[in-house]
Short mmCIF file of C-alpha atoms in Angstrom, two decimals:
data_model
loop_
_atom_site.label_atom_id
_atom_site.label_comp_id
_atom_site.label_asym_id
_atom_site.label_seq_id
_atom_site.Cartn_x
_atom_site.Cartn_y
_atom_site.Cartn_z
CA LEU A 1 -2.34 -22.47 -23.72
CA CYS A 2 -1.49 -20.52 -26.74
CA SER A 3 -4.16 -17.95 -26.26
CA GLN A 4 -3.05 -17.51 -22.65
CA GLU A 5 0.53 -17.12 -23.71
CA GLU A 6 -0.43 -14.56 -26.35
CA GLN A 7 -2.50 -12.54 -23.92
CA ALA A 8 0.49 -12.65 -21.54
CA ALA A 9 2.69 -11.42 -24.05
CA LYS A 10 0.36 -8.54 -25.06
CA LEU A 11 -0.05 -7.57 -21.40
CA LYS A 12 3.81 -7.45 -20.95
CA ALA A 13 4.42 -5.42 -23.97
CA GLU A 14 1.59 -2.97 -22.94
CA LYS A 15 3.35 -2.72 -19.53
CA ILE A 16 6.72 -1.93 -21.18
CA ARG A 17 5.19 0.69 -23.35
CA VAL A 18 3.60 2.38 -20.38
CA ALA A 19 6.72 2.29 -18.42
CA LEU A 20 8.82 3.66 -21.28
CA GLU A 21 6.31 6.51 -21.57
CA LYS A 22 6.57 7.28 -17.87
CA ILE A 23 10.36 7.20 -18.17
CA LYS A 24 9.99 9.63 -21.12
CA GLU A 25 7.84 11.83 -19.31
CA ALA A 26 10.02 12.03 -16.24
CA GLN A 27 12.90 13.10 -18.51
CA VAL A 28 11.07 15.89 -19.77
CA LYS A 29 12.39 19.21 -18.11
CA LYS A 30 9.71 21.30 -16.09
CA LEU A 31 9.83 24.51 -14.39
CA VAL A 32 7.74 26.37 -12.04
CA ILE A 33 7.84 30.09 -13.14
CA ARG A 34 6.34 33.15 -12.01
CA VAL A 35 5.05 35.67 -14.60
CA HIS A 36 4.74 39.33 -13.75
CA LYS A 37 1.96 41.59 -15.13
CA ALA A 38 2.18 45.27 -15.79
CA ASP A 39 -0.06 45.90 -12.74
CA ASP A 40 2.52 44.45 -10.31
CA SER A 41 0.39 41.25 -10.05
CA SER A 42 1.85 37.85 -10.86
CA LYS A 43 0.87 34.28 -11.79
CA THR A 44 2.70 31.24 -10.96
CA MET A 45 2.56 28.29 -13.45
CA MET A 46 4.46 25.06 -14.74
CA VAL A 47 5.96 24.79 -18.11
CA ASP A 48 7.83 22.08 -19.70
CA GLU A 49 10.32 21.98 -22.60
CA ARG A 50 7.68 20.92 -25.06
CA GLN A 51 5.90 24.14 -24.97
CA THR A 52 6.47 26.98 -27.15
CA VAL A 53 5.95 30.72 -26.18
CA ARG A 54 2.81 30.73 -28.10
CA GLN A 55 1.33 27.89 -25.99
CA VAL A 56 2.34 29.62 -22.85
CA LEU A 57 0.86 32.89 -24.12
CA ASP A 58 -2.54 31.17 -24.81
CA ASN A 59 -2.47 29.76 -21.29
CA LEU A 60 -1.75 32.95 -19.85
CA MET A 61 -4.62 34.64 -21.83
CA ASP A 62 -6.90 32.20 -20.88
CA LYS A 63 -6.06 32.27 -17.03
CA SER A 64 -6.05 36.11 -17.01
CA HIS A 65 -9.21 36.77 -18.99
CA CYS A 66 -7.60 39.69 -20.54
CA GLY A 67 -8.83 39.09 -24.27
CA TYR A 68 -6.97 37.68 -27.11
CA SER A 69 -4.63 39.89 -29.04
CA SER A 70 -1.58 39.45 -31.20
CA ASP A 71 0.21 42.03 -29.18
CA TRP A 72 0.29 40.09 -25.87
CA SER A 73 3.98 39.13 -25.45
CA LEU A 74 6.42 37.54 -22.95
CA VAL A 75 9.15 40.07 -22.32
CA GLU A 76 12.60 39.02 -20.58
CA THR A 77 14.23 41.74 -18.55
CA ILE A 78 17.82 41.12 -17.30
CA SER A 79 18.76 42.90 -14.15
CA GLU A 80 22.46 41.34 -13.95
CA LEU A 81 23.71 43.76 -16.46
CA GLN A 82 22.73 46.83 -14.16
CA MET A 83 20.78 48.38 -17.00
CA GLY A 84 17.30 48.16 -18.44
CA THR A 85 17.89 45.42 -20.92
CA GLU A 86 14.68 43.42 -22.26
CA ARG A 87 13.84 41.26 -25.11
CA ILE A 88 10.39 40.05 -26.50
CA PHE A 89 10.41 36.32 -26.79
CA GLU A 90 9.39 35.13 -30.27
CA ASP A 91 6.34 32.82 -30.50
CA HIS A 92 8.21 29.74 -31.78
CA GLU A 93 10.94 29.82 -29.09
CA ASN A 94 11.45 27.36 -26.39
CA LEU A 95 10.59 28.97 -23.28
CA VAL A 96 12.24 26.55 -21.08
CA GLU A 97 15.39 26.48 -23.07
CA ASN A 98 15.78 30.28 -22.77
CA LEU A 99 14.99 30.14 -18.90
CA LEU A 100 17.82 27.71 -18.22
CA ASN A 101 20.12 30.14 -19.35
CA TRP A 102 19.64 32.18 -16.27
CA THR A 103 21.60 31.64 -13.20
CA ARG A 104 20.20 30.01 -10.22
CA ASP A 105 20.07 33.07 -8.16
CA SER A 106 18.95 35.30 -11.02
CA GLN A 107 16.86 38.33 -10.59
CA ASN A 108 15.75 38.38 -14.06
CA LYS A 109 11.88 38.74 -14.64
CA LEU A 110 9.43 37.40 -17.10
CA ILE A 111 6.72 39.86 -17.83
CA PHE A 112 3.38 39.30 -19.72
CA MET A 113 2.31 42.53 -21.23
CA GLU A 114 1.27 44.09 -24.55
CA ARG A 115 3.94 45.23 -26.97
CA ILE A 116 2.66 46.83 -30.08
CA GLU A 117 6.21 46.61 -31.62
CA LYS A 118 6.07 42.81 -31.62
CA TYR A 119 4.13 42.57 -34.93
CA ALA A 120 4.13 46.10 -36.10
CA LEU A 121 6.51 44.89 -38.97
CA PHE A 122 3.39 42.99 -40.38
CA LYS A 123 0.70 45.76 -39.67
CA ASN A 124 2.78 48.45 -41.28
CA PRO A 125 5.43 46.89 -43.45
CA GLN A 126 6.07 49.95 -45.43
CA ASN A 127 7.65 51.48 -42.48
CA TYR A 128 10.25 48.62 -42.18
CA LEU A 129 10.81 46.86 -45.31
CA LEU A 130 11.27 49.69 -47.93
CA GLY A 131 14.24 51.15 -46.20
CA LYS A 132 12.82 54.71 -46.02
CA LYS A 133 13.24 57.09 -43.26
CA GLU A 134 9.70 58.79 -43.98
CA THR A 135 6.57 56.99 -42.65
CA ALA A 136 3.98 56.73 -45.36
CA GLU A 137 0.52 55.25 -45.46
CA MET A 138 -0.22 52.32 -47.75
CA ALA A 139 -3.58 50.49 -48.82
CA ASP A 140 -4.09 47.04 -47.22
CA ARG A 141 -3.86 45.23 -50.66
CA ASN A 142 -0.43 46.91 -51.23
CA LYS A 143 0.66 45.79 -47.68
CA GLU A 144 -0.32 42.22 -48.53
CA VAL A 145 1.74 42.41 -51.90
CA LEU A 146 4.74 43.92 -50.06
CA LEU A 147 4.69 40.99 -47.41
CA GLU A 148 4.45 38.30 -50.12
CA GLU A 149 7.27 39.60 -51.90
CA CYS A 150 9.33 39.74 -48.78
CA PHE A 151 8.34 36.37 -47.22
CA GLY A 152 6.24 34.44 -49.78
CA GLY A 153 9.21 33.07 -51.77
CA SER A 154 11.67 30.27 -50.86
CA SER A 155 13.87 32.66 -49.39
CA VAL A 156 13.26 35.84 -47.37
CA THR A 157 14.41 39.24 -48.67
CA VAL A 158 16.31 41.05 -45.76
CA PRO A 159 15.70 44.85 -45.85
CA GLU A 160 18.84 46.67 -46.64
CA ILE A 161 19.16 48.94 -43.63
CA GLU A 162 22.28 51.09 -43.28
CA GLY A 163 23.13 54.42 -41.70
CA VAL A 164 25.15 55.94 -38.87
CA LEU A 165 25.04 54.54 -35.64
CA TRP A 166 26.79 55.10 -32.29
CA LEU A 167 28.98 52.28 -31.02
CA LYS A 168 30.32 51.94 -27.47
CA ASP A 169 33.85 50.85 -27.25
CA ASP A 170 34.74 47.82 -25.27
CA GLY A 171 35.56 48.64 -21.70
CA LYS A 172 35.14 52.33 -22.40
CA LYS A 173 32.47 54.87 -21.69
CA SER A 174 33.03 56.70 -25.12
CA TRP A 175 30.74 56.34 -28.07
CA LYS A 176 31.84 56.62 -31.54
CA LYS A 177 30.11 56.95 -34.91
CA ARG A 178 30.26 54.15 -37.67
CA TYR A 179 28.41 53.56 -40.75
CA PHE A 180 26.74 50.27 -40.31
CA LEU A 181 24.83 47.98 -42.95
CA LEU A 182 22.51 45.16 -42.34
CA ARG A 183 22.78 42.04 -44.68
CA ALA A 184 21.52 38.52 -44.44
CA SER A 185 24.58 37.20 -43.22
CA GLY A 186 25.09 39.78 -40.41
CA ILE A 187 26.04 43.38 -39.59
CA TYR A 188 28.84 45.13 -41.31
CA TYR A 189 30.51 48.45 -40.92
CA VAL A 190 32.61 50.64 -43.22
CA PRO A 191 36.12 51.32 -42.00
CA LYS A 192 37.47 54.87 -41.88
CA GLY A 193 38.69 56.04 -45.21
CA LYS A 194 37.02 53.34 -47.11
CA ALA A 195 34.08 53.39 -49.39
CA LYS A 196 30.73 51.54 -49.10
CA VAL A 197 31.90 48.67 -51.36
CA SER A 198 31.27 45.14 -50.38
CA ARG A 199 35.02 44.08 -50.64
CA ASP A 200 35.79 47.04 -48.00
CA LEU A 201 33.04 46.15 -45.45
CA VAL A 202 34.12 44.57 -42.22
CA CYS A 203 32.04 42.21 -40.54
CA PHE A 204 30.92 43.52 -37.17
CA LEU A 205 28.60 40.52 -36.05
CA GLN A 206 27.12 37.53 -37.19
CA LEU A 207 23.51 36.89 -35.99
CA ASP A 208 23.20 33.15 -35.79
CA HIS A 209 24.05 32.98 -32.09
CA VAL A 210 22.98 36.40 -30.75
CA ASN A 211 19.76 38.03 -29.52
CA VAL A 212 18.83 41.70 -30.03
CA TYR A 213 17.53 43.49 -27.00
CA TYR A 214 16.13 46.94 -26.22
CA GLY A 215 18.37 49.08 -23.98
CA GLN A 216 16.61 51.68 -21.65
CA ASP A 217 18.02 54.63 -19.64
CA TYR A 218 21.47 54.11 -21.25
CA ARG A 219 21.99 57.87 -21.26
CA ASN A 220 22.32 57.95 -17.61
CA LYS A 221 24.15 54.78 -17.05
CA TYR A 222 26.57 54.53 -19.84
CA LYS A 223 26.35 58.29 -21.15
CA ALA A 224 24.93 57.26 -24.34
CA PRO A 225 24.13 60.01 -26.79
CA THR A 226 20.32 59.20 -27.00
CA ASP A 227 18.00 57.04 -25.23
CA TYR A 228 17.25 54.73 -28.35
CA CYS A 229 19.84 51.85 -27.70
CA LEU A 230 19.90 48.28 -28.69
CA VAL A 231 22.25 45.47 -27.38
CA LEU A 232 23.41 42.43 -29.09
CA LYS A 233 24.68 39.44 -27.01
CA HIS A 234 24.74 35.76 -26.74
CA PRO A 235 21.78 34.33 -24.54
CA GLN A 236 24.10 32.55 -22.20
CA ILE A 237 25.89 35.85 -21.30
CA GLN A 238 24.13 37.04 -18.17
CA LYS A 239 26.81 39.39 -16.66
CA LYS A 240 28.95 42.23 -18.08
CA SER A 241 31.28 40.97 -20.91
CA GLN A 242 33.38 42.40 -23.62
CA TYR A 243 31.37 40.26 -26.07
CA ILE A 244 28.27 42.44 -25.59
CA LYS A 245 27.95 44.89 -28.25
CA TYR A 246 26.10 48.38 -27.52
CA LEU A 247 24.50 50.45 -30.45
CA CYS A 248 22.77 53.83 -30.13
CA CYS A 249 20.40 55.37 -32.69
CA ASP A 250 19.41 58.92 -33.44
CA ASP A 251 15.65 58.33 -33.19
CA VAL A 252 13.06 55.72 -32.17
CA ARG A 253 12.11 54.94 -35.89
CA THR A 254 15.53 54.22 -36.64
CA LEU A 255 15.75 51.80 -33.70
CA HIS A 256 12.76 49.91 -34.70
CA GLN A 257 13.95 49.52 -38.18
CA TRP A 258 17.26 48.04 -36.99
CA VAL A 259 15.48 45.64 -34.42
CA ASN A 260 13.07 44.42 -36.95
CA GLY A 261 15.65 43.90 -39.58
CA ILE A 262 17.74 41.98 -37.22
CA ARG A 263 14.79 39.79 -36.56
CA ILE A 264 14.11 39.17 -40.14
CA ALA A 265 17.76 38.39 -40.86
CA LYS A 266 17.86 35.96 -37.92
CA TYR A 267 14.56 34.23 -38.03
CA GLY A 268 13.25 34.55 -41.70
CA LYS A 269 10.05 33.21 -42.87
CA GLN A 270 9.33 31.94 -39.32
CA LEU A 271 8.58 35.29 -38.09
CA TYR A 272 5.85 35.66 -40.63
CA MET A 273 4.32 32.40 -39.81
CA ASN A 274 4.16 33.35 -36.06
CA TYR A 275 2.24 36.36 -37.11
CA GLN A 276 -0.09 34.50 -39.05
CA GLU A 277 -0.77 31.87 -36.37
CA ALA A 278 -1.36 34.61 -33.88
CA MET A 279 -3.92 36.25 -36.04
CA LYS A 280 -5.69 33.12 -36.59
CA ARG A 281 -6.00 32.31 -32.93
CA THR A 282 -7.16 36.01 -32.29
CA GLU A 283 -9.85 35.85 -35.10
CA SER A 284 -11.20 32.41 -34.14
CA THR A 285 -11.56 33.52 -30.62
CA TYR A 286 -13.38 36.61 -31.51
CA ASP A 287 -15.60 34.87 -33.98
CA TRP A 288 -16.49 32.18 -31.32
CA THR A 289 -17.47 34.68 -28.71
CA SER A 290 -19.42 36.97 -30.94
CA LEU A 291 -21.33 33.96 -32.35
CA SER A 292 -22.01 32.48 -28.85
CA SER A 293 -23.09 35.88 -27.37
CA SER A 294 -25.46 36.61 -30.27
CA SER A 295 -27.03 33.19 -30.18
CA ILE A 296 -27.66 33.42 -26.33
CA LYS A 297 -29.14 36.84 -26.83
CA SER A 298 -31.51 35.70 -29.69
CA GLY A 299 -32.50 32.66 -27.93
CA SER A 300 -33.43 34.28 -24.51
CA SER A 301 -35.38 37.16 -26.14
CA SER A 302 -37.59 35.24 -28.49
CA SER A 303 -38.62 32.34 -26.37
CA SER A 304 -40.37 34.04 -23.43
CA ILE A 305 -42.36 36.87 -25.29
CA PRO A 306 -44.68 34.88 -27.49
CA GLY A 307 -45.82 32.56 -24.75
CA TYR A 308 -47.41 35.63 -22.76
CA GLY A 309 -49.21 36.75 -25.88
CA GLN A 310 -50.90 33.41 -26.47
CA LEU A 311 -51.76 32.65 -22.76
CA LYS A 312 -53.34 36.02 -21.76
CA PRO A 313 -56.04 36.41 -24.32
CA ALA A 314 -57.44 32.96 -24.08
CA PRO A 315 -58.39 32.92 -20.49
CA CYS A 316 -59.40 36.38 -20.22
CA GLY A 317 -62.01 36.67 -22.88
CA PRO A 318 -64.52 33.81 -21.96
CA SER A 319 -63.92 34.05 -18.10
CA ILE A 320 -64.91 37.96 -17.73
CA PRO A 321 -68.44 37.73 -19.65
CA GLN A 322 -69.33 34.63 -17.52
CA PHE A 323 -68.63 35.80 -14.14
CA SER A 324 -69.82 39.38 -14.93
CA PRO A 325 -73.23 39.22 -13.03
CA PRO A 326 -71.61 38.81 -9.51
CA PRO A 327 -69.16 41.80 -9.83
CA PRO A 328 -72.07 44.54 -10.51
CA PRO A 329 -73.50 44.20 -6.94
CA LEU A 330 -69.87 44.80 -5.72
CA LYS A 331 -69.53 47.94 -7.75
CA ILE A 332 -72.38 49.83 -5.90
CA HIS A 333 -70.52 52.03 -3.60
CA GLN A 334 -73.12 53.54 -1.38
CA ILE A 335 -74.83 50.19 -0.27
CA GLN A 336 -71.81 47.92 -0.73
CA HIS A 337 -70.48 48.92 2.59
CA VAL A 338 -73.78 48.22 4.27
CA THR A 339 -74.01 44.73 2.86
CA GLN A 340 -70.35 44.16 3.73
CA ALA A 341 -71.04 45.06 7.25
CA ALA A 342 -73.43 42.21 7.33
CA SER A 343 -71.05 39.59 5.83
CA PRO A 344 -73.48 36.70 5.79
CA THR A 345 -73.61 37.28 1.88
CA PRO A 346 -70.80 34.48 1.29
CA PRO A 347 -72.14 31.84 3.59
CA PRO A 348 -75.74 31.52 2.63
CA PRO A 349 -75.17 30.95 -0.99
CA PRO A 350 -73.49 27.37 -0.62
CA THR A 351 -76.22 25.87 1.72
CA PRO A 352 -79.61 26.89 0.02
CA VAL A 353 -78.45 26.62 -3.65
CA PRO A 354 -81.08 24.03 -4.73
CA LEU A 355 -83.82 25.74 -2.97
CA PRO A 356 -83.83 29.10 -4.38
CA PRO A 357 -85.27 28.42 -7.85
CA GLN A 358 -88.53 27.78 -6.46
CA ALA A 359 -88.78 30.46 -3.96
CA PRO A 360 -87.73 33.55 -5.99
CA PRO A 361 -90.72 33.63 -8.22
CA LYS A 362 -93.14 33.85 -5.40
CA PRO A 363 -91.95 37.08 -3.94
CA LEU A 364 -91.47 38.43 -7.30
CA VAL A 365 -95.19 37.54 -8.32
CA THR A 366 -96.45 39.17 -5.09
CA VAL A 367 -94.65 42.26 -5.09
CA PRO A 368 -94.67 43.54 -8.74
CA PRO A 369 -98.45 43.18 -9.12
CA PRO A 370 -99.06 46.91 -8.20
CA THR A 371 -96.90 47.91 -11.23
CA SER A 372 -98.19 45.36 -13.75
CA THR A 373 -98.59 41.69 -14.01
CA LYS A 374 -96.52 41.70 -17.33
CA SER A 375 -93.79 43.66 -15.62
CA GLY A 376 -91.22 41.29 -16.84
CA SER A 377 -90.59 43.25 -20.01
CA PRO A 378 -90.56 46.65 -18.19
CA VAL A 379 -88.15 45.39 -15.65
CA VAL A 380 -85.72 44.43 -18.32
CA THR A 381 -85.89 48.01 -19.60
CA GLN A 382 -85.47 49.24 -16.22
CA ALA A 383 -82.34 47.07 -15.52
CA ALA A 384 -80.18 48.84 -18.08
CA PRO A 385 -80.46 52.49 -16.78
CA PRO A 386 -79.69 51.67 -13.16
CA THR A 387 -76.41 50.04 -14.23
CA SER A 388 -75.34 53.09 -16.14
CA ALA A 389 -76.64 55.73 -13.70
CA PRO A 390 -77.72 54.58 -10.21
CA PRO A 391 -79.82 57.81 -9.50
CA ILE A 392 -82.57 56.79 -12.13
CA PRO A 393 -84.09 53.98 -10.10
CA PRO A 394 -84.88 56.03 -7.03
CA ALA A 395 -87.08 58.29 -9.04
CA LYS A 396 -89.19 55.27 -10.23
CA LYS A 397 -89.61 54.24 -6.52
CA GLN A 398 -89.25 50.59 -6.44
CA PRO A 399 -88.63 49.96 -2.77
CA PRO A 400 -90.28 46.50 -2.52
CA PHE A 401 -87.32 44.92 -4.24
CA PRO A 402 -84.52 46.14 -1.99
CA VAL A 403 -86.45 45.12 0.99
CA SER A 404 -86.70 41.44 -0.07
CA HIS A 405 -83.01 41.47 -1.06
CA VAL A 406 -81.24 43.19 1.82
CA PRO A 407 -81.79 41.20 5.12
CA PRO A 408 -81.94 44.49 7.38
CA SER A 409 -85.46 46.01 6.75
CA PRO A 410 -84.32 49.62 7.80
CA PRO A 411 -82.39 50.77 4.80
CA ALA A 412 -85.37 51.60 2.71
CA PRO A 413 -83.88 54.61 0.65
CA PRO A 414 -80.72 52.64 -0.30
CA GLY A 415 -83.01 49.88 -1.64
CA PRO A 416 -83.40 51.30 -5.07
CA VAL A 417 -79.95 50.31 -6.12
CA PRO A 418 -80.03 46.62 -5.24
CA PRO A 419 -83.01 45.81 -7.46
CA PRO A 420 -80.99 46.38 -10.67
CA THR A 421 -79.03 43.40 -9.60
CA LEU A 422 -81.86 41.01 -10.26
CA PRO A 423 -83.04 42.64 -13.68
CA LYS A 424 -79.26 42.33 -14.63
CA GLN A 425 -79.64 38.59 -14.83
CA GLN A 426 -82.62 39.24 -17.34
CA SER A 427 -83.71 35.57 -16.88
CA PHE A 428 -84.62 33.55 -13.81
CA TYR A 429 -83.31 30.32 -15.54
CA PHE A 430 -79.60 31.21 -15.57
CA PRO A 431 -77.36 29.78 -13.00
CA PRO A 432 -76.32 33.10 -11.68
CA PRO A 433 -79.72 34.22 -10.40
CA PRO A 434 -79.89 31.30 -7.97
CA PRO A 435 -77.32 32.62 -5.55
CA GLU A 436 -79.03 36.10 -5.61
CA SER A 437 -82.54 34.54 -5.26
CA SER A 438 -81.02 32.48 -2.35
CA LEU A 439 -80.25 35.58 -0.54
CA SER A 440 -83.85 36.93 -1.03
CA ASP A 441 -85.24 33.45 -0.07
CA SER A 442 -82.99 33.06 2.86
CA ASP A 443 -84.37 36.34 4.36
CA PHE A 444 -87.54 34.49 5.73
CA PRO A 445 -85.64 31.56 7.55
CA PRO A 446 -82.37 33.40 8.39
CA PRO A 447 -83.88 36.24 10.29
CA PRO A 448 -83.26 34.11 13.54
CA PRO A 449 -79.69 33.61 12.55
CA GLU A 450 -79.19 37.26 11.41
CA ILE A 451 -80.63 38.30 15.00
CA GLU A 452 -78.26 35.84 16.51
CA LEU A 453 -75.14 37.42 14.79
CA PRO A 454 -75.86 40.85 15.80
CA LEU A 455 -76.57 39.59 19.63
CA PRO A 456 -72.94 38.64 20.02
CA PRO A 457 -71.78 42.35 19.17
CA ILE A 458 -74.39 43.44 21.65
CA GLU A 459 -72.77 41.23 24.39
CA ILE A 460 -69.29 42.50 23.14
CA PRO A 461 -70.15 46.16 24.24
CA ALA A 462 -71.26 44.77 27.69
CA VAL A 463 -67.99 43.07 28.11
CA PHE A 464 -66.25 46.22 27.02
CA SER A 465 -68.24 48.05 29.69
CA GLY A 466 -67.50 45.62 32.35
CA SER A 467 -63.90 45.76 31.27
CA SER A 468 -64.10 49.50 31.68
CA THR A 469 -65.41 49.18 35.18
CA SER A 470 -62.78 46.71 36.22
CA PRO A 471 -59.95 48.71 35.45
CA LYS A 472 -61.52 51.41 37.53
CA VAL A 473 -61.71 48.94 40.63
CA ALA A 474 -58.06 48.06 39.85
CA VAL A 475 -57.30 51.87 39.99
CA VAL A 476 -59.06 52.28 43.26
CA ASN A 477 -57.41 49.18 44.97
CA PRO A 478 -53.74 50.56 44.54
CA GLN A 479 -54.57 53.94 46.02
CA PRO A 480 -55.53 52.63 49.49
CA GLN A 481 -52.46 50.33 49.42
#
């Protein structure tokens, strides 16, 4: 009973745990978003409040097959402000939390695109951390040292950026020059008639609850002195408001220095951690793809080639010398066509295979006596020349051999070429001679079958002649009709 009660208690506790997890999962905020691309295409996906911008970027790069790069960014464009205002989301930010600030009928867009300025701060830190207006080149080692000095300690060193910027007055279209300074606590400006002393500085804006945006086409819409503008506003402000601050810079370099300086003052070391994580992700993906591609190439190229090298020489070497005797008769060009015309050569070998060994010596003994009874050795000498040059045998005049081999007696002149076939074998004891001897031996019995074979062709012309006459009659019949 105790065991059953314990099992029931465990089962109940497990059910309660699963129910709590489901409730917690149901309470997670989820959004279905549409992400636009630079090529005017878009992707729809679901995100929840537990995902960071970095995780969403990884999903988008996987689905888009666009390649991994630290420059891929999610850009927020705000259309309610009736101007081109956009911001690059930081990798550690919560995407759902930022999107919930949009109004229900918002026309804002989320764009997936590459932005070099996202991490240009860490690729060329000398242009943003030294506070100099001139661009300078720096060795990679010095760049690492500079980044460690700025972000390696317990606190982050905010670059002291200062200079003249244009400020748009609240509710007015005019722009006024002011001398601004960037500090870790916020942005300050120097009042008129005051020196750049800390006690005389006036706090322009604190950076804890504002985001920095890029302003586009402000010269046409707001009569800005230049096109290099930045906007500072609270993320929940989605329409025109007096709490939005507009600043204008003289050049693009000054604009990027101020934007990156504000990012460092606002996010601190987290910004550097985001960059390191993005680079690790990119490098690990690159190493994996290069390793897999190289292994696939090496495996496919080395596995198949040696197999052919081992298989080809083995069968070809022994097979060719063994079956060399049959091919030579086929190589004879003049008589081969005649022998092929009488195609009984393939059928006779199978039937009289056992009989030939006894029959061949008889014709050979009867025919060669005129030359010499010991013609076995001279025959061997004669066999080699005909193979190399067929015209030599006809000079020696050995017609009896061809007559015995070729079924038709009429071809006496071509006979000299076939005799070499028998000498090539050089020994009547080898298995190859039997098939040829069978041909010669079969000449005596097969004459009737050979005669019967030509008879059908003789009948065939008769049929053709009859068919030729029948159409003539058929032609005559239609005429009287």
